[in-house]
XYZ file of C-alpha atoms in Angstrom:
97
model
C -118.136 20.714 29.578
C -114.458 19.791 29.419
C -113.542 23.378 30.301
C -115.453 23.134 33.576
C -113.711 19.865 34.411
C -110.276 21.323 33.675
C -111.103 24.433 35.723
C -112.201 22.298 38.666
C -109.064 20.195 38.314
C -106.855 23.301 38.279
C -108.553 24.610 41.410
C -108.155 21.263 43.166
C -104.481 20.956 42.239
C -103.878 24.528 43.357
C -105.581 23.807 46.697
C -103.510 20.653 47.275
C -100.227 22.446 46.581
C -101.210 25.390 48.780
C -102.274 23.091 51.620
C -98.957 21.234 51.412
C -97.101 24.559 51.554
C -98.931 25.409 54.780
C -98.127 21.979 56.221
C -94.424 22.605 55.556
C -94.712 26.070 57.074
C -96.388 24.751 60.235
C -93.770 22.024 60.503
C -90.983 24.606 60.297
C -92.640 26.765 62.927
C -93.025 23.764 65.242
C -89.284 23.162 65.059
C -88.827 26.365 67.062
C -90.545 24.741 70.054
C -88.279 21.970 71.363
C -90.744 20.952 74.103
C -93.271 19.626 71.591
C -93.084 15.847 71.327
C -92.847 15.071 67.635
C -93.860 11.450 68.199
C -97.370 12.258 69.454
C -100.360 12.980 67.266
C -101.103 15.291 65.437
C -97.471 16.441 65.261
C -96.277 12.971 64.249
C -98.683 13.008 61.296
C -97.360 16.407 60.224
C -93.764 15.166 60.360
C -94.666 11.957 58.512
C -96.389 13.797 55.693
C -93.659 16.433 55.185
C -90.401 14.645 56.047
C -90.224 12.542 52.891
C -90.320 15.688 50.735
C -87.964 17.729 52.921
C -85.489 14.845 53.155
C -85.027 15.000 49.381
C -83.558 18.480 49.807
C -81.676 17.702 53.032
C -79.596 15.206 51.056
C -78.552 18.024 48.715
C -78.352 20.962 51.151
C -76.754 20.171 54.505
C -77.477 22.389 57.528
C -75.295 25.484 57.606
C -74.329 26.702 61.054
C -77.073 24.624 62.651
C -79.752 26.164 60.424
C -81.669 23.995 57.993
C -82.211 25.852 54.720
C -83.758 22.882 52.927
C -87.386 23.965 53.610
C -86.750 27.220 51.734
C -85.509 25.355 48.666
C -88.284 22.763 49.061
C -90.982 25.454 49.066
C -89.384 27.142 46.058
C -89.353 23.803 44.192
C -92.947 23.184 45.254
C -94.017 26.491 43.718
C -92.207 25.692 40.482
C -93.869 22.270 40.286
C -97.233 23.880 41.070
C -96.784 26.407 38.270
C -95.768 23.756 35.739
C -98.661 21.426 36.595
C -101.275 24.178 36.559
C -99.905 25.636 33.324
C -99.967 22.179 31.711
C -103.577 21.729 32.786
C -104.387 25.185 31.426
C -102.853 24.265 28.061
C -104.799 21.011 27.976
C -107.956 22.966 28.681
C -107.107 25.446 25.929
C -106.775 22.583 23.429
C -110.338 21.425 24.095
C -111.934 24.891 24.290
């Protein structure tokens, strides 16, 4: 019983992290189109949901030559966090199996 719950939790966490990765990717791709108004929906929602996370890395990594490399580091950190959380859930599930 607990194994099924942990498995469902791992799948849900994996989906959330993957969805957030795609939101960051779409946001980066939208930055290539300067004519898109970032203050109109649904683009404003996308910026609101991703800016807080990307701003953490923009404080550390300034733009270099007009290119913002912070999304690359942010995605890398997101994958590391995803791995750690899923592995921790896997270990918790292994304790109860």
